PDB file of C-alpha atoms in Angstrom:
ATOM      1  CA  UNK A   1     101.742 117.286 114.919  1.00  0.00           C
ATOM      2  CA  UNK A   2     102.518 116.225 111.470  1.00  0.00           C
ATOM      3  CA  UNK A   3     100.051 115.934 108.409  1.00  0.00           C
ATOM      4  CA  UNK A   4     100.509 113.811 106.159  1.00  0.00           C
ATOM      5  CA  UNK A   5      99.438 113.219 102.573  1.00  0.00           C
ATOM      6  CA  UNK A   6      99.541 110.933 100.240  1.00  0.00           C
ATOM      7  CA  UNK A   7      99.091 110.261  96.135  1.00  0.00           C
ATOM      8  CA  UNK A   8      99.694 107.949  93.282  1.00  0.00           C
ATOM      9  CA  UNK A   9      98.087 104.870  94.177  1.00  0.00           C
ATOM     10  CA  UNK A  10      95.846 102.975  91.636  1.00  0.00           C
ATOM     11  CA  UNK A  11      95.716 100.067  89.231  1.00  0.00           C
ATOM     12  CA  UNK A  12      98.449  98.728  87.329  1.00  0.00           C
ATOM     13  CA  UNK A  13      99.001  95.247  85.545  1.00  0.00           C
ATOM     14  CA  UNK A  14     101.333  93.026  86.701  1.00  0.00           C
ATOM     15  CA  UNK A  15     105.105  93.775  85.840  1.00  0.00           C
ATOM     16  CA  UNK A  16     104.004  97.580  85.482  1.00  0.00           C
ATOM     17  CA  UNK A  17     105.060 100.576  88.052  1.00  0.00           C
ATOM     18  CA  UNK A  18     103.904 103.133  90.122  1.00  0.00           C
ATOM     19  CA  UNK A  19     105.126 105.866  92.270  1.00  0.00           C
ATOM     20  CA  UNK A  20     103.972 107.027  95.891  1.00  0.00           C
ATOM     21  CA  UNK A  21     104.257 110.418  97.135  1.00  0.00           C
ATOM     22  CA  UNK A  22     103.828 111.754 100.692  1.00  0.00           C
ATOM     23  CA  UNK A  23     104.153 115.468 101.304  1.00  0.00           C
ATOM     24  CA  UNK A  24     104.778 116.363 105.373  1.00  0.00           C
ATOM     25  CA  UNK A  25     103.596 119.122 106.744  1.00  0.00           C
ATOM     26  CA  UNK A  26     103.272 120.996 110.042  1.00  0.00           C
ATOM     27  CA  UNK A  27     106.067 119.817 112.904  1.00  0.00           C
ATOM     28  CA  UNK A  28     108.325 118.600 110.418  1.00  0.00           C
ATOM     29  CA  UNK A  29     111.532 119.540 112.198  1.00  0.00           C
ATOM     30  CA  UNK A  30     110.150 116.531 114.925  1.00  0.00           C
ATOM     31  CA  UNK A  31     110.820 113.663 111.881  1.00  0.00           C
ATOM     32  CA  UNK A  32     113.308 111.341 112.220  1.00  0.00           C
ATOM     33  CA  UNK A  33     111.941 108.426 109.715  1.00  0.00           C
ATOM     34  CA  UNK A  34     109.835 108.431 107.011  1.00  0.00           C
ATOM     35  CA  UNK A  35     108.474 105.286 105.788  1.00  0.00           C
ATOM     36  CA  UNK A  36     105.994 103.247 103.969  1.00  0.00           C
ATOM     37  CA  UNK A  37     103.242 100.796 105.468  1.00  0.00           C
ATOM     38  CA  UNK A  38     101.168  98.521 103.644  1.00  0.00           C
ATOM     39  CA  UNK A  39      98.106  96.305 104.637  1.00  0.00           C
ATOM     40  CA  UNK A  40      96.618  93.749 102.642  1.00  0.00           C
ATOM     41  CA  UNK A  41      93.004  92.801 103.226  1.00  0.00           C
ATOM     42  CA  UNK A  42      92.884  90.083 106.579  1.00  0.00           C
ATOM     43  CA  UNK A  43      96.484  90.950 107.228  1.00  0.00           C
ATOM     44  CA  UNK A  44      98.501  92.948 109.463  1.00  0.00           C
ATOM     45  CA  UNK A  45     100.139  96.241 108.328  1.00  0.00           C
ATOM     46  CA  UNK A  46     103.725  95.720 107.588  1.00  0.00           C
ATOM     47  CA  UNK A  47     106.788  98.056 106.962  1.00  0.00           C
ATOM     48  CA  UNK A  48     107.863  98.242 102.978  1.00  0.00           C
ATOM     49  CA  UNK A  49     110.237 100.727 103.382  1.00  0.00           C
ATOM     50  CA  UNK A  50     111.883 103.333 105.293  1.00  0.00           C
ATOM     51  CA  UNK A  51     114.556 105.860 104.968  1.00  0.00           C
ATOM     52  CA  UNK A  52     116.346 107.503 107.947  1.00  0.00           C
ATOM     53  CA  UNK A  53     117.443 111.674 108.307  1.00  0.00           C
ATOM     54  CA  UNK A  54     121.130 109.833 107.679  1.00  0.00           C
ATOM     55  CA  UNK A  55     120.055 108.520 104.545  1.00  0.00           C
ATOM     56  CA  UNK A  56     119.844 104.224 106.016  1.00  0.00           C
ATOM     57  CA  UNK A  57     116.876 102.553 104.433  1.00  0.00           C
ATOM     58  CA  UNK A  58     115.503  99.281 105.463  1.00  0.00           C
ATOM     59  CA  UNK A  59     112.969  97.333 102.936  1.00  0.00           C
ATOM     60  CA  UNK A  60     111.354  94.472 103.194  1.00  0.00           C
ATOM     61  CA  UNK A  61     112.397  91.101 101.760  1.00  0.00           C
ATOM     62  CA  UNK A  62     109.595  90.838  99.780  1.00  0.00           C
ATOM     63  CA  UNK A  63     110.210  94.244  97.889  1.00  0.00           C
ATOM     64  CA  UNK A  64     113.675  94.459  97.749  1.00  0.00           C
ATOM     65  CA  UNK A  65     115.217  95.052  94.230  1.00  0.00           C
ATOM     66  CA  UNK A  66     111.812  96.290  93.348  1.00  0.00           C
ATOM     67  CA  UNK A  67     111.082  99.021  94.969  1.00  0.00           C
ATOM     68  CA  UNK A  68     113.166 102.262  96.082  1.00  0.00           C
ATOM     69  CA  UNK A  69     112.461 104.736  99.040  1.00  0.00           C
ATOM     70  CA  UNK A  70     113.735 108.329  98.392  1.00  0.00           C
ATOM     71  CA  UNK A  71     112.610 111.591 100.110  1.00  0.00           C
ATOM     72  CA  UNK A  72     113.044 115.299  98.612  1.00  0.00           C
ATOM     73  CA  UNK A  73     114.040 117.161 101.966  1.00  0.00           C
ATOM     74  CA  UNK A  74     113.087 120.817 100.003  1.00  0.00           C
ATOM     75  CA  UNK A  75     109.377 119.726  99.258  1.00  0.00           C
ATOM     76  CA  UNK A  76     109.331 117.475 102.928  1.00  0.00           C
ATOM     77  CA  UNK A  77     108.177 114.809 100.471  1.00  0.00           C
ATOM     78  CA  UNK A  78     108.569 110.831 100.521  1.00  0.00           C
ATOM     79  CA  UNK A  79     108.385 108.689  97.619  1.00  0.00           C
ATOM     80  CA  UNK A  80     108.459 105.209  96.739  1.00  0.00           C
ATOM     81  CA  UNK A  81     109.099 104.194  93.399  1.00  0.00           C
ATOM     82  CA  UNK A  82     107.194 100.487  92.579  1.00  0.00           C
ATOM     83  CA  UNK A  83     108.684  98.476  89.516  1.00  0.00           C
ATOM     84  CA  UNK A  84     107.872  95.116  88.600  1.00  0.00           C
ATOM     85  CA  UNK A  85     105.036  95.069  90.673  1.00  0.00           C
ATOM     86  CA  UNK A  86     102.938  91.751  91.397  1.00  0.00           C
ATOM     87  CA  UNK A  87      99.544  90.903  92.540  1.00  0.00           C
ATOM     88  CA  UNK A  88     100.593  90.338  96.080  1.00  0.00           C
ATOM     89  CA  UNK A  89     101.925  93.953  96.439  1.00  0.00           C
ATOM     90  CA  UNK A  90      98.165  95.026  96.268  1.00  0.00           C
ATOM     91  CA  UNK A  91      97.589  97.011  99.204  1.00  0.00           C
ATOM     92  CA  UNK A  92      96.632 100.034 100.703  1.00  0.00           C
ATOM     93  CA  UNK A  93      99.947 101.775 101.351  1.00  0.00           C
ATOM     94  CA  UNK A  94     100.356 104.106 104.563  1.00  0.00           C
ATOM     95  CA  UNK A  95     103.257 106.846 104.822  1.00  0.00           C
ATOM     96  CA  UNK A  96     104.728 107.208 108.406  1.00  0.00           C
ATOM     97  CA  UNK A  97     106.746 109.435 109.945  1.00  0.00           C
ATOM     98  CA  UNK A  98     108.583 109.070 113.326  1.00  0.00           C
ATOM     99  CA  UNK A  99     110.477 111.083 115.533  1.00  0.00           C
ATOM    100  CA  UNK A 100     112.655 110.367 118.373  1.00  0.00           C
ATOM    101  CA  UNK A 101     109.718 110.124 120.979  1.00  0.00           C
ATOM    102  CA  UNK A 102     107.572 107.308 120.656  1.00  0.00           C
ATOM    103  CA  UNK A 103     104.656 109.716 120.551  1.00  0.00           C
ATOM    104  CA  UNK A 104     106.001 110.994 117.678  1.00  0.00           C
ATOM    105  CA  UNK A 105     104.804 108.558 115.380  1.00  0.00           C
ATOM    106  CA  UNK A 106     102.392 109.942 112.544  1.00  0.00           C
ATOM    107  CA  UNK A 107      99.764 108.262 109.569  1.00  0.00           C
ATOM    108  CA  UNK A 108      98.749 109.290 106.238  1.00  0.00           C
ATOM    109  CA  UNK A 109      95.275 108.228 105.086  1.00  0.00           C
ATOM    110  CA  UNK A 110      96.571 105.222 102.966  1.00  0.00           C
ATOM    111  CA  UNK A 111      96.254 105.613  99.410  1.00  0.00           C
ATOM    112  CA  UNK A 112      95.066 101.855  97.594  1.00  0.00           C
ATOM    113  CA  UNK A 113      97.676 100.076  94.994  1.00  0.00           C
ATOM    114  CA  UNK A 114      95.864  97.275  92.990  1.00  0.00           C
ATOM    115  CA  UNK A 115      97.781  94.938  90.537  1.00  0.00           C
ATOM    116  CA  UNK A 116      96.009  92.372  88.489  1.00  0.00           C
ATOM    117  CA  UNK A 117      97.699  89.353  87.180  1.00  0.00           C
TER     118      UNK A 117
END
C-alpha cells in the first residue's frame, strides 16, 4: 500500500501560480510513476502530468509550457509547479502513483485549485 498526501491547492487569479506537493509513504519501493490527475466539475478525471523512475514525463496539451512535474526522490515527494494558470485549470487535482502491477495503482485525496478570471 501507498499513502498518499497532498497540499498547496487554493485560489489564485488568473495568470498567477501555485505549487502541488504529494508526499508518498508506506510501499514506496512498489512506485513506478507518479503523476497528477485533475477533474473538473461534470467531467472526467484526466492525466496533467506524470514523471517516470527514468525521469520521462508526459503532460497534457492543455498544460504544456505551463506547468512542470518534478519529484524529490529523498522526501518521496511529487510536485507540480502551476504558472500562468487560467480559469479552466480549476480543478480538484489528484496525485497517483503506479507500479508495475496494475493493482498497484494508488490516490491521494485531491486537493481543490480555483482560478478566477
Amino acid at each position: 500500500q501507498v499513502q498518499l498526501v497532498e497540499s498547496g491547492g487554493g485560489l489564485v487569479q488568473a495568470g498567477g501560480s501555485l505549487r502541488l506537493s504529494c508526499a508518498a509513504s508506506g510501499s514506496i519501493f512498489s512506485i513506478n510513476v507518479m503523476g497528477w490527475y485533475r477533474q473538473a466539475p461534470g467531467k472526467q478525471r484526466e492525466l496533467v502530468a506524470h514523471l517516470t523512475n527514468s525521469g520521462n514525463t508526459n503532460y497534457a496539451d492543455s498544460v504544456k509550457g505551463r506547468f512542470t512535474i518534478s519529484r524529490d526522490n529523498a522526501k518521496n515527494t511529487v510536485y507540480l509547479q502551476m504558472n500562468s494558470l487560467k480559469p479552466e485549470d480549476t480543478a480538484v487535482y489528484y496525485c497517483n502513483t503506479q507500479g508495475l502491477l496494475p493493482h498497484q495503482r494508488y490516490w491521494g485525496q485531491g486537493t481543490q485549485v480555483t482560478v478566477s478570471s
